[in-house]
PDB file of C-alpha atoms in Angstrom:
ATOM      1  CA  UNK A   8      13.933 -39.688   2.068  1.00 54.00           C
ATOM      2  CA  UNK A   9      14.376 -38.975  -1.628  1.00 61.00           C
ATOM      3  CA  UNK A  10      11.767 -36.248  -1.488  1.00 64.00           C
ATOM      4  CA  UNK A  11      13.201 -34.545   1.587  1.00 82.00           C
ATOM      5  CA  UNK A  12      16.310 -33.149  -0.138  1.00 84.00           C
ATOM      6  CA  UNK A  13      14.380 -31.228  -2.857  1.00 85.00           C
ATOM      7  CA  UNK A  14      11.959 -29.934  -0.224  1.00 87.00           C
ATOM      8  CA  UNK A  15      14.808 -28.815   2.031  1.00 89.00           C
ATOM      9  CA  UNK A  16      16.499 -27.144  -0.938  1.00 90.00           C
ATOM     10  CA  UNK A  17      13.263 -25.331  -1.759  1.00 89.00           C
ATOM     11  CA  UNK A  18      12.828 -24.187   1.855  1.00 88.00           C
ATOM     12  CA  UNK A  19      16.461 -23.062   2.032  1.00 92.00           C
ATOM     13  CA  UNK A  20      16.105 -21.152  -1.237  1.00 93.00           C
ATOM     14  CA  UNK A  21      12.897 -19.516  -0.047  1.00 93.00           C
ATOM     15  CA  UNK A  22      14.462 -18.463   3.269  1.00 94.00           C
ATOM     16  CA  UNK A  23      17.522 -17.106   1.470  1.00 96.00           C
ATOM     17  CA  UNK A  24      15.329 -15.060  -0.876  1.00 95.00           C
ATOM     18  CA  UNK A  25      13.247 -13.914   2.073  1.00 94.00           C
ATOM     19  CA  UNK A  26      16.405 -12.697   3.796  1.00 95.00           C
ATOM     20  CA  UNK A  27      17.966 -11.071   0.701  1.00 96.00           C
ATOM     21  CA  UNK A  28      14.781  -9.680  -0.917  1.00 97.00           C
ATOM     22  CA  UNK A  29      12.046  -9.701   1.744  1.00 96.00           C
ATOM     23  CA  UNK A  30       9.487  -7.459   0.037  1.00 96.00           C
ATOM     24  CA  UNK A  31       9.858  -9.040  -3.403  1.00 97.00           C
ATOM     25  CA  UNK A  32       9.676 -12.562  -1.943  1.00 97.00           C
ATOM     26  CA  UNK A  33       6.626 -11.760   0.185  1.00 96.00           C
ATOM     27  CA  UNK A  34       4.896 -10.080  -2.770  1.00 97.00           C
ATOM     28  CA  UNK A  35       5.464 -13.040  -5.085  1.00 96.00           C
ATOM     29  CA  UNK A  36       4.388 -15.508  -2.392  1.00 95.00           C
ATOM     30  CA  UNK A  37       1.215 -13.524  -1.775  1.00 94.00           C
ATOM     31  CA  UNK A  38       0.527 -13.421  -5.518  1.00 95.00           C
ATOM     32  CA  UNK A  39       0.855 -17.198  -5.854  1.00 95.00           C
ATOM     33  CA  UNK A  40      -1.239 -17.927  -2.745  1.00 92.00           C
ATOM     34  CA  UNK A  41      -3.993 -15.461  -3.732  1.00 90.00           C
ATOM     35  CA  UNK A  42      -4.204 -16.778  -7.289  1.00 93.00           C
ATOM     36  CA  UNK A  43      -4.293 -20.382  -6.092  1.00 93.00           C
ATOM     37  CA  UNK A  44      -7.005 -19.592  -3.542  1.00 89.00           C
ATOM     38  CA  UNK A  45      -9.133 -17.965  -6.246  1.00 88.00           C
ATOM     39  CA  UNK A  46      -8.764 -20.991  -8.510  1.00 91.00           C
ATOM     40  CA  UNK A  47      -9.521 -23.466  -5.709  1.00 90.00           C
ATOM     41  CA  UNK A  48     -12.579 -21.506  -4.531  1.00 84.00           C
ATOM     42  CA  UNK A  49     -14.002 -21.517  -8.060  1.00 84.00           C
ATOM     43  CA  UNK A  50     -13.351 -25.240  -8.474  1.00 86.00           C
ATOM     44  CA  UNK A  51     -14.872 -26.043  -5.060  1.00 79.00           C
ATOM     45  CA  UNK A  52     -17.941 -23.972  -5.971  1.00 76.00           C
ATOM     46  CA  UNK A  53     -18.302 -26.040  -9.150  1.00 76.00           C
ATOM     47  CA  UNK A  54     -17.761 -23.029 -11.404  1.00 77.00           C
ATOM     48  CA  UNK A  55     -15.672 -22.828 -14.512  1.00 84.00           C
ATOM     49  CA  UNK A  56     -12.421 -21.113 -13.605  1.00 87.00           C
ATOM     50  CA  UNK A  57     -12.698 -17.479 -14.654  1.00 89.00           C
ATOM     51  CA  UNK A  58      -9.499 -15.591 -15.255  1.00 91.00           C
ATOM     52  CA  UNK A  59     -10.575 -12.157 -13.956  1.00 90.00           C
ATOM     53  CA  UNK A  60     -10.828 -13.122 -10.261  1.00 89.00           C
ATOM     54  CA  UNK A  61      -7.604 -15.136 -10.490  1.00 92.00           C
ATOM     55  CA  UNK A  62      -5.790 -12.145 -11.955  1.00 95.00           C
ATOM     56  CA  UNK A  63      -7.410  -9.789  -9.424  1.00 94.00           C
ATOM     57  CA  UNK A  64      -6.314 -11.871  -6.433  1.00 92.00           C
ATOM     58  CA  UNK A  65      -2.855 -12.411  -7.951  1.00 95.00           C
ATOM     59  CA  UNK A  66      -2.313  -8.748  -8.744  1.00 97.00           C
ATOM     60  CA  UNK A  67      -3.604  -7.717  -5.330  1.00 96.00           C
ATOM     61  CA  UNK A  68      -1.197 -10.153  -3.664  1.00 94.00           C
ATOM     62  CA  UNK A  69       1.721  -9.000  -5.788  1.00 97.00           C
ATOM     63  CA  UNK A  70       1.170  -5.283  -5.211  1.00 97.00           C
ATOM     64  CA  UNK A  71      -0.341  -5.168  -1.728  1.00 97.00           C
ATOM     65  CA  UNK A  72      -0.797  -8.580  -0.056  1.00 93.00           C
ATOM     66  CA  UNK A  73       2.875  -9.037   0.716  1.00 94.00           C
ATOM     67  CA  UNK A  74       4.080  -5.456   0.931  1.00 96.00           C
ATOM     68  CA  UNK A  75       1.542  -3.785   3.221  1.00 97.00           C
ATOM     69  CA  UNK A  76       1.670  -6.549   5.881  1.00 96.00           C
ATOM     70  CA  UNK A  77       5.491  -6.503   5.686  1.00 96.00           C
ATOM     71  CA  UNK A  78       5.513  -2.834   6.675  1.00 97.00           C
ATOM     72  CA  UNK A  79       2.691  -3.275   9.190  1.00 97.00           C
ATOM     73  CA  UNK A  80       4.526  -6.005  11.130  1.00 96.00           C
ATOM     74  CA  UNK A  81       7.710  -3.905  11.122  1.00 95.00           C
ATOM     75  CA  UNK A  82       5.805  -0.913  12.496  1.00 96.00           C
ATOM     76  CA  UNK A  83       4.083  -3.063  15.135  1.00 95.00           C
ATOM     77  CA  UNK A  84       7.473  -4.395  16.284  1.00 94.00           C
ATOM     78  CA  UNK A  85       8.833  -0.849  16.590  1.00 94.00           C
ATOM     79  CA  UNK A  86       5.723   0.502  18.369  1.00 95.00           C
ATOM     80  CA  UNK A  87       5.512  -2.369  20.857  1.00 95.00           C
ATOM     81  CA  UNK A  88       9.000  -3.798  21.418  1.00 92.00           C
ATOM     82  CA  UNK A  89       9.113  -6.952  23.544  1.00 88.00           C
ATOM     83  CA  UNK A  90      11.698  -5.690  26.022  1.00 87.00           C
ATOM     84  CA  UNK A  91      10.317  -2.178  26.581  1.00 85.00           C
ATOM     85  CA  UNK A  92       6.509  -2.252  26.501  1.00 86.00           C
ATOM     86  CA  UNK A  93       4.237  -3.959  29.026  1.00 91.00           C
ATOM     87  CA  UNK A  94       1.998  -6.602  27.420  1.00 94.00           C
ATOM     88  CA  UNK A  95       3.456  -6.218  23.921  1.00 94.00           C
ATOM     89  CA  UNK A  96       1.530  -9.191  22.488  1.00 95.00           C
ATOM     90  CA  UNK A  97      -1.807  -7.787  23.656  1.00 96.00           C
ATOM     91  CA  UNK A  98      -0.975  -4.342  22.289  1.00 96.00           C
ATOM     92  CA  UNK A  99       0.181  -5.697  18.918  1.00 96.00           C
ATOM     93  CA  UNK A 100      -2.939  -7.840  18.706  1.00 97.00           C
ATOM     94  CA  UNK A 101      -5.277  -4.945  19.530  1.00 97.00           C
ATOM     95  CA  UNK A 102      -3.444  -2.705  17.057  1.00 97.00           C
ATOM     96  CA  UNK A 103      -3.756  -5.344  14.346  1.00 97.00           C
ATOM     97  CA  UNK A 104      -7.383  -6.249  15.080  1.00 98.00           C
ATOM     98  CA  UNK A 105      -8.768  -2.723  15.635  1.00 97.00           C
ATOM     99  CA  UNK A 106      -6.673  -0.611  13.247  1.00 97.00           C
ATOM    100  CA  UNK A 107      -5.011  -2.745  10.592  1.00 97.00           C
ATOM    101  CA  UNK A 108      -7.699  -5.395   9.949  1.00 97.00           C
ATOM    102  CA  UNK A 109     -10.570  -2.918   9.350  1.00 98.00           C
ATOM    103  CA  UNK A 110      -8.420  -0.867   6.986  1.00 97.00           C
ATOM    104  CA  UNK A 111      -7.115  -3.909   5.082  1.00 96.00           C
ATOM    105  CA  UNK A 112     -10.549  -5.464   4.687  1.00 95.00           C
ATOM    106  CA  UNK A 113     -11.974  -2.278   3.183  1.00 97.00           C
ATOM    107  CA  UNK A 114      -8.920  -1.775   0.999  1.00 97.00           C
ATOM    108  CA  UNK A 115      -8.966  -5.414  -0.161  1.00 94.00           C
ATOM    109  CA  UNK A 116     -12.647  -5.463  -1.090  1.00 94.00           C
ATOM    110  CA  UNK A 117     -12.427  -2.198  -3.003  1.00 97.00           C
ATOM    111  CA  UNK A 118      -9.139  -3.006  -4.746  1.00 97.00           C
ATOM    112  CA  UNK A 119     -10.183  -6.521  -5.784  1.00 93.00           C
ATOM    113  CA  UNK A 120     -13.353  -5.126  -7.337  1.00 94.00           C
ATOM    114  CA  UNK A 121     -11.348  -2.529  -9.263  1.00 96.00           C
ATOM    115  CA  UNK A 122      -8.821  -5.140 -10.424  1.00 96.00           C
ATOM    116  CA  UNK A 123     -11.736  -7.177 -11.775  1.00 91.00           C
ATOM    117  CA  UNK A 124     -12.692  -4.219 -13.943  1.00 93.00           C
ATOM    118  CA  UNK A 125     -15.539  -2.739 -11.909  1.00 94.00           C
ATOM    119  CA  UNK A 126     -15.852   1.021 -11.881  1.00 97.00           C
ATOM    120  CA  UNK A 127     -15.527   3.095  -8.706  1.00 98.00           C
ATOM    121  CA  UNK A 128     -19.268   3.185  -8.070  1.00 97.00           C
ATOM    122  CA  UNK A 129     -19.671  -0.603  -8.395  1.00 95.00           C
ATOM    123  CA  UNK A 130     -16.593  -1.220  -6.221  1.00 96.00           C
ATOM    124  CA  UNK A 131     -17.942   1.059  -3.476  1.00 97.00           C
ATOM    125  CA  UNK A 132     -21.359  -0.601  -3.700  1.00 95.00           C
ATOM    126  CA  UNK A 133     -19.753  -4.026  -3.280  1.00 92.00           C
ATOM    127  CA  UNK A 134     -17.625  -2.697  -0.414  1.00 96.00           C
ATOM    128  CA  UNK A 135     -20.704  -1.452   1.456  1.00 95.00           C
ATOM    129  CA  UNK A 136     -22.544  -4.705   0.823  1.00 93.00           C
ATOM    130  CA  UNK A 137     -19.764  -6.973   2.103  1.00 92.00           C
ATOM    131  CA  UNK A 138     -17.656  -4.966   4.553  1.00 96.00           C
ATOM    132  CA  UNK A 139     -19.428  -5.622   7.850  1.00 96.00           C
ATOM    133  CA  UNK A 140     -19.884  -9.350   7.120  1.00 92.00           C
ATOM    134  CA  UNK A 141     -16.266  -9.767   6.052  1.00 91.00           C
ATOM    135  CA  UNK A 142     -14.825  -7.734   8.950  1.00 96.00           C
ATOM    136  CA  UNK A 143     -16.939  -9.597  11.491  1.00 96.00           C
ATOM    137  CA  UNK A 144     -15.802 -12.933  10.032  1.00 91.00           C
ATOM    138  CA  UNK A 145     -12.204 -11.693  10.063  1.00 93.00           C
ATOM    139  CA  UNK A 146     -12.393 -10.825  13.756  1.00 96.00           C
ATOM    140  CA  UNK A 147     -14.183 -14.068  14.543  1.00 94.00           C
ATOM    141  CA  UNK A 148     -12.030 -16.512  12.565  1.00 91.00           C
ATOM    142  CA  UNK A 149      -8.613 -14.898  12.176  1.00 93.00           C
ATOM    143  CA  UNK A 150      -7.974 -13.557  15.680  1.00 96.00           C
ATOM    144  CA  UNK A 151      -6.634 -16.878  16.954  1.00 96.00           C
ATOM    145  CA  UNK A 152      -4.300 -17.117  13.953  1.00 96.00           C
ATOM    146  CA  UNK A 153      -3.031 -13.595  14.649  1.00 96.00           C
ATOM    147  CA  UNK A 154      -2.351 -14.537  18.285  1.00 96.00           C
ATOM    148  CA  UNK A 155      -0.332 -17.549  17.087  1.00 97.00           C
ATOM    149  CA  UNK A 156       1.398 -15.398  14.485  1.00 96.00           C
ATOM    150  CA  UNK A 157       2.381 -12.620  16.871  1.00 96.00           C
ATOM    151  CA  UNK A 158       3.292 -14.906  19.770  1.00 95.00           C
ATOM    152  CA  UNK A 159       5.160 -17.756  18.091  1.00 96.00           C
ATOM    153  CA  UNK A 160       6.133 -16.932  14.503  1.00 95.00           C
ATOM    154  CA  UNK A 161       9.437 -15.101  13.923  1.00 93.00           C
ATOM    155  CA  UNK A 162       8.840 -11.597  12.461  1.00 92.00           C
ATOM    156  CA  UNK A 163      10.502 -12.538   9.163  1.00 92.00           C
ATOM    157  CA  UNK A 164       7.939 -15.333   8.614  1.00 94.00           C
ATOM    158  CA  UNK A 165       4.767 -13.562   9.775  1.00 95.00           C
ATOM    159  CA  UNK A 166       3.639 -12.522   6.308  1.00 94.00           C
ATOM    160  CA  UNK A 167       4.216 -16.073   5.031  1.00 92.00           C
ATOM    161  CA  UNK A 168       2.224 -17.530   7.930  1.00 95.00           C
ATOM    162  CA  UNK A 169      -0.678 -15.164   7.304  1.00 93.00           C
ATOM    163  CA  UNK A 170      -0.448 -15.836   3.548  1.00 89.00           C
ATOM    164  CA  UNK A 171      -0.971 -19.512   4.273  1.00 90.00           C
ATOM    165  CA  UNK A 172      -3.883 -18.692   6.571  1.00 93.00           C
ATOM    166  CA  UNK A 173      -4.927 -16.217   3.900  1.00 85.00           C
ATOM    167  CA  UNK A 174      -5.352 -19.066   1.414  1.00 88.00           C
ATOM    168  CA  UNK A 175      -8.500 -20.064   3.291  1.00 85.00           C
ATOM    169  CA  UNK A 176      -9.416 -16.429   3.848  1.00 83.00           C
ATOM    170  CA  UNK A 177      -9.100 -15.637   0.135  1.00 74.00           C
ATOM    171  CA  UNK A 178     -11.383 -18.578  -0.600  1.00 77.00           C
ATOM    172  CA  UNK A 179     -13.894 -17.116   1.879  1.00 78.00           C
ATOM    173  CA  UNK A 180     -13.642 -13.654   0.282  1.00 72.00           C
ATOM    174  CA  UNK A 181     -13.980 -15.061  -3.217  1.00 71.00           C
ATOM    175  CA  UNK A 182     -17.038 -17.056  -2.170  1.00 75.00           C
ATOM    176  CA  UNK A 183     -18.709 -14.024  -0.529  1.00 75.00           C
ATOM    177  CA  UNK A 184     -17.979 -11.827  -3.531  1.00 72.00           C
ATOM    178  CA  UNK A 185     -19.254 -14.496  -5.944  1.00 74.00           C
ATOM    179  CA  UNK A 186     -22.465 -14.919  -3.908  1.00 79.00           C
ATOM    180  CA  UNK A 187     -22.988 -11.154  -3.997  1.00 75.00           C
ATOM    181  CA  UNK A 188     -22.407 -11.039  -7.755  1.00 76.00           C
ATOM    182  CA  UNK A 189     -24.821 -13.941  -8.368  1.00 79.00           C
ATOM    183  CA  UNK A 190     -27.431 -12.206  -6.237  1.00 81.00           C
ATOM    184  CA  UNK A 191     -27.055  -9.013  -8.309  1.00 77.00           C
ATOM    185  CA  UNK A 192     -27.282 -10.981 -11.571  1.00 78.00           C
ATOM    186  CA  UNK A 193     -30.540 -12.642 -10.435  1.00 82.00           C
ATOM    187  CA  UNK A 194     -32.029  -9.207  -9.690  1.00 80.00           C
ATOM    188  CA  UNK A 195     -31.235  -7.983 -13.215  1.00 72.00           C
TER     189      UNK A 195
END
């Protein structure tokens, strides 16, 4: 029981910040989750922890990983309101899976490469090399989580829920990008 009070205080503080400063709170949360996922993926792979991917995932989360989904979920709620539209869950899911996910995967791959210091040409090359594999995996593995998110998670907590799911997803992305980089290094 001694641990429950600090945890409840932390949860209460987080929810208060989420209510008072939703974008800032979601951005910081995404930064922390993305950075942690990068570190964990490197440790699991048996690599020395390199700072550039950690900073890339953290910066991406801070600038885009919390903010863009925040606005997306707000737009989805306005486009497909529960009490007005027939089959709102199905429409939100299709909108997310067929419009938002393809855009975000391309944007993420390109932006992460640029944040790691790659030039435009190298970032585009990496994007072309990984995009179809990453998008297919996204549709395959994250669709169920999006159904749960859209059906059961309150709108205010949807970005947090997907950030937590995104911890595993960021590890997957980091692993795919690292495999691609190692493959390129062996060719040279």
